[in-house]
mmCIF file of C-alpha atoms and ligand atoms in Angstrom:
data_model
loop_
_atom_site.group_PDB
_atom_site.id
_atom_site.type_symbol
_atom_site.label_atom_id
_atom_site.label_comp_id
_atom_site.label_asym_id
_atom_site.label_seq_id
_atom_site.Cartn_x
_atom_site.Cartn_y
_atom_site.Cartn_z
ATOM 1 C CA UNK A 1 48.081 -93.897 64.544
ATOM 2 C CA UNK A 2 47.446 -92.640 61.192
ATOM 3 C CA UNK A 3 43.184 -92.128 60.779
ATOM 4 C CA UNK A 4 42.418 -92.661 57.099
ATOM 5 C CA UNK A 5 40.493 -88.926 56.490
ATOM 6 C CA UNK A 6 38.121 -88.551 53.619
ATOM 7 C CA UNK A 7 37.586 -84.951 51.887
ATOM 8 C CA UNK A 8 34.329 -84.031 50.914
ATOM 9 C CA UNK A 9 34.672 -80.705 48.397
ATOM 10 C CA UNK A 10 31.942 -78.527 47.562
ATOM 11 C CA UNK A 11 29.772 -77.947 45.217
ATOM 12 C CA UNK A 12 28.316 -74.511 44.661
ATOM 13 C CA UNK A 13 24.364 -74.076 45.180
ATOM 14 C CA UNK A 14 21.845 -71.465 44.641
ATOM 15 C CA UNK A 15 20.317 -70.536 47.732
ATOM 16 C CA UNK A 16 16.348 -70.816 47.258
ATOM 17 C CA UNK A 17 16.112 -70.180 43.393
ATOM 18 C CA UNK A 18 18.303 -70.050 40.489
ATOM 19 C CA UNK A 19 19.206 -65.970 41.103
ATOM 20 C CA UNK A 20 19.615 -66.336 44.776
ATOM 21 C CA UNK A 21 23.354 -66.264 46.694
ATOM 22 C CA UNK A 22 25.087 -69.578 46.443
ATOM 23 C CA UNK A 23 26.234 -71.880 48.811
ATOM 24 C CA UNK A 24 28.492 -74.199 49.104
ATOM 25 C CA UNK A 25 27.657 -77.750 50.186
ATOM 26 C CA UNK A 26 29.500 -80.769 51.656
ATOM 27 C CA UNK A 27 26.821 -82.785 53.097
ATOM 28 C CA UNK A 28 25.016 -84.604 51.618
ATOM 29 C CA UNK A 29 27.129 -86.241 49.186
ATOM 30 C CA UNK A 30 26.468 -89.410 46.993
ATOM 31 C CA UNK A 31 28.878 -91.722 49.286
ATOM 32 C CA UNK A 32 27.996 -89.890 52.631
ATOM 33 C CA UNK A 33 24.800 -88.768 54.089
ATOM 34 C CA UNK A 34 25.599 -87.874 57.494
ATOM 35 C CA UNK A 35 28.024 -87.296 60.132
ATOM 36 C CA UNK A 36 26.652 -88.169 63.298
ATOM 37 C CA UNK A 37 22.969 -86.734 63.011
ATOM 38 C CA UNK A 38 24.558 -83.782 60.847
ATOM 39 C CA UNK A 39 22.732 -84.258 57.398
ATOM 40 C CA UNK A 40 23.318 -81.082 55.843
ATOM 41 C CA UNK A 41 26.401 -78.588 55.481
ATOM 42 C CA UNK A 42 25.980 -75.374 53.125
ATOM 43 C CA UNK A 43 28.956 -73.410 53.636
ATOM 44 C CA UNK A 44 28.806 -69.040 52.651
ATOM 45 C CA UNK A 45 30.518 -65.851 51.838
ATOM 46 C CA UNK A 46 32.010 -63.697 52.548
ATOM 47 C CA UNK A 47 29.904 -62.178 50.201
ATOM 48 C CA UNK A 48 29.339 -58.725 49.691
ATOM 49 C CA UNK A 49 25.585 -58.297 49.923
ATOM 50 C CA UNK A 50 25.480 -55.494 47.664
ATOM 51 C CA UNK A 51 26.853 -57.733 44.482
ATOM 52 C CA UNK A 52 24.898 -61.184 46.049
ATOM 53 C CA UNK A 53 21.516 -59.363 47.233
ATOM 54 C CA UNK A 54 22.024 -61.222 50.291
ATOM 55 C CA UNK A 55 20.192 -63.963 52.196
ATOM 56 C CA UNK A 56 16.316 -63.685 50.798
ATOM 57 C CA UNK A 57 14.907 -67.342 51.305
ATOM 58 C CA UNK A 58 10.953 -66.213 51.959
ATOM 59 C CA UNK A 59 8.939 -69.152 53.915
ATOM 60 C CA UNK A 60 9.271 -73.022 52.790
ATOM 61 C CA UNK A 61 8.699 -75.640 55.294
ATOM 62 C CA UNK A 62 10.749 -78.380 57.264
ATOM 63 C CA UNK A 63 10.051 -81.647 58.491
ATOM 64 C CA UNK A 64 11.971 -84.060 61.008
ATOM 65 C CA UNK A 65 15.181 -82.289 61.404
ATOM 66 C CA UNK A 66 16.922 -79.128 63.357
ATOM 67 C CA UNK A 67 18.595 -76.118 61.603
ATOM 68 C CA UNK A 68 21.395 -74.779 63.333
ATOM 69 C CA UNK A 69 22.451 -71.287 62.100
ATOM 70 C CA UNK A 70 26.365 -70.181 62.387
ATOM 71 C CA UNK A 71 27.735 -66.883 61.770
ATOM 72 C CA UNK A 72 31.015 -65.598 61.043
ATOM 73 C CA UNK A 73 30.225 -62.133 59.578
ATOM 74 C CA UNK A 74 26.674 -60.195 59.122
ATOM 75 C CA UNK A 75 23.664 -60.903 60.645
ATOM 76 C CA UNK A 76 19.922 -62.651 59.620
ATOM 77 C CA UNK A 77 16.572 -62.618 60.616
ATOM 78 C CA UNK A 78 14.862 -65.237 61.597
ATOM 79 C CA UNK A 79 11.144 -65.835 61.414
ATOM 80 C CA UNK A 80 9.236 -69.022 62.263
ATOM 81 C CA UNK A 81 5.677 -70.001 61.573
ATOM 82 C CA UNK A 82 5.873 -71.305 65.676
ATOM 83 C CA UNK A 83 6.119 -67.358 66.313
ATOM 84 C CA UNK A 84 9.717 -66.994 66.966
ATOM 85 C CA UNK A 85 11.536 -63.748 65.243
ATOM 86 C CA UNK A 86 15.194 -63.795 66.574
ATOM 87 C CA UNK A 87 18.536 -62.242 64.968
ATOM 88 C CA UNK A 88 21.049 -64.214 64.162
ATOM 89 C CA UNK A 89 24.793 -63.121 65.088
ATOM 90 C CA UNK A 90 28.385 -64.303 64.373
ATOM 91 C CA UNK A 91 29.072 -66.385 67.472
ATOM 92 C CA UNK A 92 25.778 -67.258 68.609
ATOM 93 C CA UNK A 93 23.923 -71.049 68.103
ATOM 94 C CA UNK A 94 20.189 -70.335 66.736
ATOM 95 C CA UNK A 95 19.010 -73.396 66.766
ATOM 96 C CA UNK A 96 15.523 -74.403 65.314
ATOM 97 C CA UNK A 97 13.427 -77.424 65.693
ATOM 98 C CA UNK A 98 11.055 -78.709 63.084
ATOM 99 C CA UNK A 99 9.849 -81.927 64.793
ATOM 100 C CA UNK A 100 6.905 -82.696 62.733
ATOM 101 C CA UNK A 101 6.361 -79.359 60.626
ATOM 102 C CA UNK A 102 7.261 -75.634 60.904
ATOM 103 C CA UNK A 103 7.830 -73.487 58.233
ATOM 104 C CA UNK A 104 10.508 -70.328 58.597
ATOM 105 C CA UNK A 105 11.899 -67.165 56.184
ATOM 106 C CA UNK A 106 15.263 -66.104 56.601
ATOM 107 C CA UNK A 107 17.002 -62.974 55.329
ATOM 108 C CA UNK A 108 19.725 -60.701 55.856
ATOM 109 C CA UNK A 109 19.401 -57.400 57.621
ATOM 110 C CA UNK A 110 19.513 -54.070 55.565
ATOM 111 C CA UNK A 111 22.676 -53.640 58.365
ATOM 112 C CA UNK A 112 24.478 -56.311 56.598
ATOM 113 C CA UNK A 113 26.766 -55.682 53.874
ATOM 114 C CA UNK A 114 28.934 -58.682 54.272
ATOM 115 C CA UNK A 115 27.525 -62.201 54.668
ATOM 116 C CA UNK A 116 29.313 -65.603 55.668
ATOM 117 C CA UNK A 117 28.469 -68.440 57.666
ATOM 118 C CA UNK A 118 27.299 -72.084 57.856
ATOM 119 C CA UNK A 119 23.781 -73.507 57.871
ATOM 120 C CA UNK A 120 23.777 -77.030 59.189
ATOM 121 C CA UNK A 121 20.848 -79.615 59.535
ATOM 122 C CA UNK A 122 20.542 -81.978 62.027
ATOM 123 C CA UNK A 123 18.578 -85.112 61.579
ATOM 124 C CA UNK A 124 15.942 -86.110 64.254
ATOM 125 C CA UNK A 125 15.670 -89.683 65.241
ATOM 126 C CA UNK A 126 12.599 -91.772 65.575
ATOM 127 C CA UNK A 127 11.755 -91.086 68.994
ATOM 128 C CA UNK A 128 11.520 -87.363 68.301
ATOM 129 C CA UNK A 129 11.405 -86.290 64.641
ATOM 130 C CA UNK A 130 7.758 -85.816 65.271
ATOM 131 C CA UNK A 131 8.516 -83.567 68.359
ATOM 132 C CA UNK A 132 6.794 -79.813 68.693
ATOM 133 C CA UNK A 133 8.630 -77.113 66.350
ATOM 134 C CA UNK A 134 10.872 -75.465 68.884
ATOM 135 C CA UNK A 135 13.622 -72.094 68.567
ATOM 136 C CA UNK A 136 16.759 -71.954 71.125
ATOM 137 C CA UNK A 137 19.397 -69.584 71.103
ATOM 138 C CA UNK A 138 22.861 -69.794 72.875
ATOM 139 C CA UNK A 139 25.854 -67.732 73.123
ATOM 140 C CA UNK A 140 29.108 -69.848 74.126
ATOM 141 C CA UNK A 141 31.731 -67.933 75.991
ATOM 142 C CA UNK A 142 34.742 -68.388 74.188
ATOM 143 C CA UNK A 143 37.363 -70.680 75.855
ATOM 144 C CA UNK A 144 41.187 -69.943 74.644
ATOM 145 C CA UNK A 145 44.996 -71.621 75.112
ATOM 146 C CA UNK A 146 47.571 -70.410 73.451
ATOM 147 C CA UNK A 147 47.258 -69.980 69.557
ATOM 148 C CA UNK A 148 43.617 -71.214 69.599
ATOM 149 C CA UNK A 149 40.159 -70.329 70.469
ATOM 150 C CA UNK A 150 37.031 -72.121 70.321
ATOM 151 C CA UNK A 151 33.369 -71.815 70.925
ATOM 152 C CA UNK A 152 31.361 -74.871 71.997
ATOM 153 C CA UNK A 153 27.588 -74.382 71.016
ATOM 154 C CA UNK A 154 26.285 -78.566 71.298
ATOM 155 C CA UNK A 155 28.426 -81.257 73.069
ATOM 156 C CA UNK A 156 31.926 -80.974 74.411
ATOM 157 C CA UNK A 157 35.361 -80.085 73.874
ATOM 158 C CA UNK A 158 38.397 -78.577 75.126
ATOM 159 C CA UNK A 159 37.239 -78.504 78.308
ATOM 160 C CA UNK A 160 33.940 -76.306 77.514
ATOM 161 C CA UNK A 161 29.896 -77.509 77.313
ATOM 162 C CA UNK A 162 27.270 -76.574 75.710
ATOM 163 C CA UNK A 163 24.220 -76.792 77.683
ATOM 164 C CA UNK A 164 21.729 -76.765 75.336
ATOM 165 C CA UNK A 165 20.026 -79.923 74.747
ATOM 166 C CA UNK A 166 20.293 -82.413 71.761
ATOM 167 C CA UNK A 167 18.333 -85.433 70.324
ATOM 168 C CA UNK A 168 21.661 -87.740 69.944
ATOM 169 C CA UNK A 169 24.351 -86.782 71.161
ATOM 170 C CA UNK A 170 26.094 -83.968 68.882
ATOM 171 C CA UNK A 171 29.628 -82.325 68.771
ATOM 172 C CA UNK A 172 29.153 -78.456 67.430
ATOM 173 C CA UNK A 173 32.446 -76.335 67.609
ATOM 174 C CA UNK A 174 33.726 -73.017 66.053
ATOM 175 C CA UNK A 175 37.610 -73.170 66.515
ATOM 176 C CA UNK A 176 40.400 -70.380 65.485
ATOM 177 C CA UNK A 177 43.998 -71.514 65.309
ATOM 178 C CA UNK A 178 47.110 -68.890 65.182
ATOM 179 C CA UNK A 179 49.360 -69.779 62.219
ATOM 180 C CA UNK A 180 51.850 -72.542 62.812
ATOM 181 C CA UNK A 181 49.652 -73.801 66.359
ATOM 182 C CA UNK A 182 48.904 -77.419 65.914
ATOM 183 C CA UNK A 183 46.337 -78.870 68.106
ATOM 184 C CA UNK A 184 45.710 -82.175 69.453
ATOM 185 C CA UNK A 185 42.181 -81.815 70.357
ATOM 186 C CA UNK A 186 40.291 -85.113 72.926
ATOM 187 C CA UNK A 187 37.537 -86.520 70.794
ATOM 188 C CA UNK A 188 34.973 -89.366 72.054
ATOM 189 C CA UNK A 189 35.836 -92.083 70.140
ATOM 190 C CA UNK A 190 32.315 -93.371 69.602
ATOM 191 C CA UNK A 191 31.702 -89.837 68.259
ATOM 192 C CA UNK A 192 32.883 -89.560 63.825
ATOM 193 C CA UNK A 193 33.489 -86.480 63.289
ATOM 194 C CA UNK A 194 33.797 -83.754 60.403
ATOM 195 C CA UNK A 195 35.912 -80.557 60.224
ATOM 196 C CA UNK A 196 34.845 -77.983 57.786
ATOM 197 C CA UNK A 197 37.374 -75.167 57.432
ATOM 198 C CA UNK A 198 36.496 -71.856 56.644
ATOM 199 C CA UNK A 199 39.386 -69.608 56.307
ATOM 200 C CA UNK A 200 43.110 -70.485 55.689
ATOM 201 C CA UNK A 201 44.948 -73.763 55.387
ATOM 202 C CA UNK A 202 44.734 -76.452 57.829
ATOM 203 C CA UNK A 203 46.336 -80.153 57.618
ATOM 204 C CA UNK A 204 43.976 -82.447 59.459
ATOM 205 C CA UNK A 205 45.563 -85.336 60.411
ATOM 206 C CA UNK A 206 48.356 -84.471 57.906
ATOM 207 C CA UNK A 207 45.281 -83.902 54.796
ATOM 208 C CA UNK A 208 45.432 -80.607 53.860
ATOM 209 C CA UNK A 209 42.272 -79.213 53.288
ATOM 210 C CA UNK A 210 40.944 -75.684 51.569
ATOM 211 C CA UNK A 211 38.272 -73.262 52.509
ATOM 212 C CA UNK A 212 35.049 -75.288 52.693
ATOM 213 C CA UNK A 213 36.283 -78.719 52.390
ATOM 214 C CA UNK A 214 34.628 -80.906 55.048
ATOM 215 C CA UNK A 215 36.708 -83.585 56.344
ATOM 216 C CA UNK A 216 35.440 -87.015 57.565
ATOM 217 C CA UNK A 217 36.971 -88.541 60.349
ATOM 218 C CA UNK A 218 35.296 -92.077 61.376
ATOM 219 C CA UNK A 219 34.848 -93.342 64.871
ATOM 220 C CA UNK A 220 37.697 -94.850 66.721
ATOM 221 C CA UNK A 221 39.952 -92.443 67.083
ATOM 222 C CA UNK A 222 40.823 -90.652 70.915
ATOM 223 C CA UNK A 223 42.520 -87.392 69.408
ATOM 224 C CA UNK A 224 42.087 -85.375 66.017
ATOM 225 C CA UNK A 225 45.225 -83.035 64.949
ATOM 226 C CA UNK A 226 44.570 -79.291 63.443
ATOM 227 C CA UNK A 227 47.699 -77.826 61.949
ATOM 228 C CA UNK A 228 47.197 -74.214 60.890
ATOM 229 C CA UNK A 229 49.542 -73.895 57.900
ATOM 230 C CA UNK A 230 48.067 -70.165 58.193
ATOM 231 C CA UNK A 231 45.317 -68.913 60.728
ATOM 232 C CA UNK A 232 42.817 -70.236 60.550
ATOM 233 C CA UNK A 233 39.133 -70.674 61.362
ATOM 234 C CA UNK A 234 37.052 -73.881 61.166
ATOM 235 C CA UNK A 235 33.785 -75.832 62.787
ATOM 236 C CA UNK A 236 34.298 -79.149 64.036
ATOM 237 C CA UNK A 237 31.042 -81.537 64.026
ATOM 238 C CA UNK A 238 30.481 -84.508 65.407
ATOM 239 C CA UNK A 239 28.229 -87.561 66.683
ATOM 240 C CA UNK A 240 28.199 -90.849 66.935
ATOM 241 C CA UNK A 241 26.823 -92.926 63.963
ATOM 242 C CA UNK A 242 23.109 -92.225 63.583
ATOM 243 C CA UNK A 243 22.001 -95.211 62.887
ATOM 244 C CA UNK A 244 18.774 -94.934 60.987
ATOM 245 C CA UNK A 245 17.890 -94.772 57.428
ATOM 246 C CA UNK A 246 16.370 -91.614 56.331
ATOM 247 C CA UNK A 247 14.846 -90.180 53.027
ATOM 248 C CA UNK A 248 15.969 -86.558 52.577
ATOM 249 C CA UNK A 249 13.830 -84.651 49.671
ATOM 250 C CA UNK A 250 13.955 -80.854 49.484
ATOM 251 C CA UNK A 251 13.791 -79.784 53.376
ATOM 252 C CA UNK A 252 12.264 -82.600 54.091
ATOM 253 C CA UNK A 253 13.366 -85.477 56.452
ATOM 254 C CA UNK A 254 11.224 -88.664 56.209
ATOM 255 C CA UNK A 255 11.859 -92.642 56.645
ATOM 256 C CA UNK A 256 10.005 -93.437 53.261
ATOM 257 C CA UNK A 257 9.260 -91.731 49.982
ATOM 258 C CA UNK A 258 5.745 -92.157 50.568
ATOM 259 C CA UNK A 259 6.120 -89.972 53.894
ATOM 260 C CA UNK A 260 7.754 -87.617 51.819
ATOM 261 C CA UNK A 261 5.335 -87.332 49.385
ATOM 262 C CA UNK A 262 2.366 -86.484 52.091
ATOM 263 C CA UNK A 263 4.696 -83.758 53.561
ATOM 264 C CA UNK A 264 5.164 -82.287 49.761
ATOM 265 C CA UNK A 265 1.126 -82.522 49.365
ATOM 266 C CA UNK A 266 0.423 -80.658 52.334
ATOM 267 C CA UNK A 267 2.853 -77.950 52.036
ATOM 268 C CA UNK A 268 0.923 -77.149 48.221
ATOM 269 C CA UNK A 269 -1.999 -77.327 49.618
ATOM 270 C CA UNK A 270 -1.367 -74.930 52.046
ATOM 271 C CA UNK A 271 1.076 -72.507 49.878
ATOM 272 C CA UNK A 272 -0.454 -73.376 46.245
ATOM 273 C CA UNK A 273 -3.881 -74.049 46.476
ATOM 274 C CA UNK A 274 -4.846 -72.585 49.566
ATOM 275 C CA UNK A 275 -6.820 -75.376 50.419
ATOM 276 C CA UNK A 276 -5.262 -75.785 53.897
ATOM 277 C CA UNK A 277 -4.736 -72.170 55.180
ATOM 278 C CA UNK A 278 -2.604 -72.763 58.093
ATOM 279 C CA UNK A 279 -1.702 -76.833 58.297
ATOM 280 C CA UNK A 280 1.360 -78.795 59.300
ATOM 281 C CA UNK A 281 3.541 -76.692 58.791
ATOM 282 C CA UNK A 282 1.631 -72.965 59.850
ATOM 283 C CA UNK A 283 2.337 -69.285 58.484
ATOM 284 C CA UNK A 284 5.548 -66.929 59.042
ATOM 285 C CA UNK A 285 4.321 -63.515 59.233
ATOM 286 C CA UNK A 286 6.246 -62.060 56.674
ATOM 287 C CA UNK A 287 5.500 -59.932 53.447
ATOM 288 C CA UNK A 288 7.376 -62.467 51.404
ATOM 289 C CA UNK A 289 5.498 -65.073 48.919
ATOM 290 C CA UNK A 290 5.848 -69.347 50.420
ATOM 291 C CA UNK A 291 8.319 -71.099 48.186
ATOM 292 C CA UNK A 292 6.268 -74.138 46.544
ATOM 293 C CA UNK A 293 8.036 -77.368 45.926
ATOM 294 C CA UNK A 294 9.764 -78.231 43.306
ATOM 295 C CA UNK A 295 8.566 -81.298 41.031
ATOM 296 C CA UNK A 296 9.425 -84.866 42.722
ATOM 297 C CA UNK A 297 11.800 -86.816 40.841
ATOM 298 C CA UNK A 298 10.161 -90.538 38.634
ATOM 299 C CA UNK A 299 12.168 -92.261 40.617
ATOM 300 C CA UNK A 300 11.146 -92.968 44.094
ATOM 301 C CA UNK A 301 13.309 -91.566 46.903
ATOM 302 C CA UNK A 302 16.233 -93.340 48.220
ATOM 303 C CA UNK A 303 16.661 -94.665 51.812
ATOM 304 C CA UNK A 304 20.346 -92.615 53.021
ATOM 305 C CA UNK A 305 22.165 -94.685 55.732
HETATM 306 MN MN1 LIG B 401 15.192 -73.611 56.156
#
């Protein structure tokens, strides 16, 4: 059976203001918002920290989503305004919770002189977008066959778990494939799926794809086929169909534009006018100055499905 794969490209982003790194980003795009709850794919590096000045994104707020934070090379502190401080590390999930309002910094260590990873968002659905803020961290243990290696940090594949728990169900995988290995990788077939590659040259289903192209793979299929033209390194993501219309503004994740709005208020108020010291979305104990919002568009937000 021949699944009809869609390539998302990139485009490049600066990474908290206009002389910051850039990223580049997949999701969201104009004709797709998610993939399973996965709202949000900035892809990074490797950069050389001494000609990017690194990851500096000081304190700004979030809102009805999770940030999972994936590292190939480097490392980057974390510090949320729920009191967690935790070090991020190639190979290990870091996996924040926003529910209904935290704020966080994160930037590289002075250690780091090469950074290059993914930062993915997860949306939160109804039933728990307005959950505590929360921080977990997990290392996978790598499983391996021959030509490949993957780590499973949310859901399951290849025979490996993650145990950490997730609001819908969610497919999270770093793999590795040895030039030439093609693998025919079990999928749940409720579950679409997206495969971002990192490094090399990959077919996917017979659609080649370069170095932070995200493919999209909808539901119905049992198996998904990697080829590594070269070797290769990749994350494979994965849920089923969320199902709910959300408004996405800035780091914000909302059902209507009016939501969005209040969250955008309170965040000022707290940051700019310091008329609410220590609100929604609390204070990261950092020496860095709160990123305010930026301007809302005229136009009122539109509903993603
Ligand atoms: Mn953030």
């Amino acid at each position: 059976m021949t699944t009809h794969i869609d390539v998302l490209t990139s485009r490049e982003v600066p990474l908290g203001g206009p002389r910051a790194m850039r990223v580049r980003r997949t999701l969201p795009q104009r004709h797709r918002s998610l993939i399973g709850a996965w709202c949000f794919v900035d892809h990074y590096g490797p950069d050389e920290v001494e000609q990017t000045g690194g990851m500096v994104v000081a304190p700004h707020p979030h809102t009805g989503l999770q940030t999972a934070s994936w590292l190939f090379e480097g490392e980057i502190e974390h510090r949320d305004s729920a009191g967690n401080l935790a070090v991020v590390r190639p190979g290990e999930l870091n996996l924040m919770t926003s529910g209904h309002g935290i704020s966080h910094s994160e930037v590289s260590t002075p250690g780091t002189s090469v950074l290059h990873g993914a930062q993915l968002w997860i949306a939160l659905p109804e039933a728990s977008r307005d959950t505590d803020p929360g921080f977990e961290h997990y290392v996978p243990q790598p499983v391996r066959g021959p030509g490949w290696e993957a780590r499973v940090f949310l859901g399951s594949l290849l025979g490996a778990s993650s145990p950490v728990r997730t609001h819908t169900p969610l497919l999270g995988v770093e793999l590795m494939l040895a030039t030439g290995k093609s693998l025919e990788v079990e999928v749940d077939e409720t579950f679409e799926h997206g495969v971002l590659l990192d490094v090399g040259v990959i077919e996917v289903e017979g659609t080649e794809l370069k170095p932070s192209d995200l493919a999209y793979l909808p539901p119905g299929g049992r198996t998904v086929t990697i080829t590594a033209l070269e070797e290769c390194r990749l994350l494979v993501l994965g849920g089923p169909p969320f199902g709910e219309a959300i408004v996405m503004w800035w780091n914000f994740i909302g059902r209507t534009h009016d939501e969005i709005v209040g969250f955008r208020e309170e965040w000022q108020s707290q940051v700019v006018d310091g008329t609410q010291a220590d609100g929604r979305f609390g204070v990261v104990d950092i020496d860095l100055k709160p990123i305010p919002a930026p301007t809302l568009p005229h136009v009122r937000l539109k509903l993603r499905h």
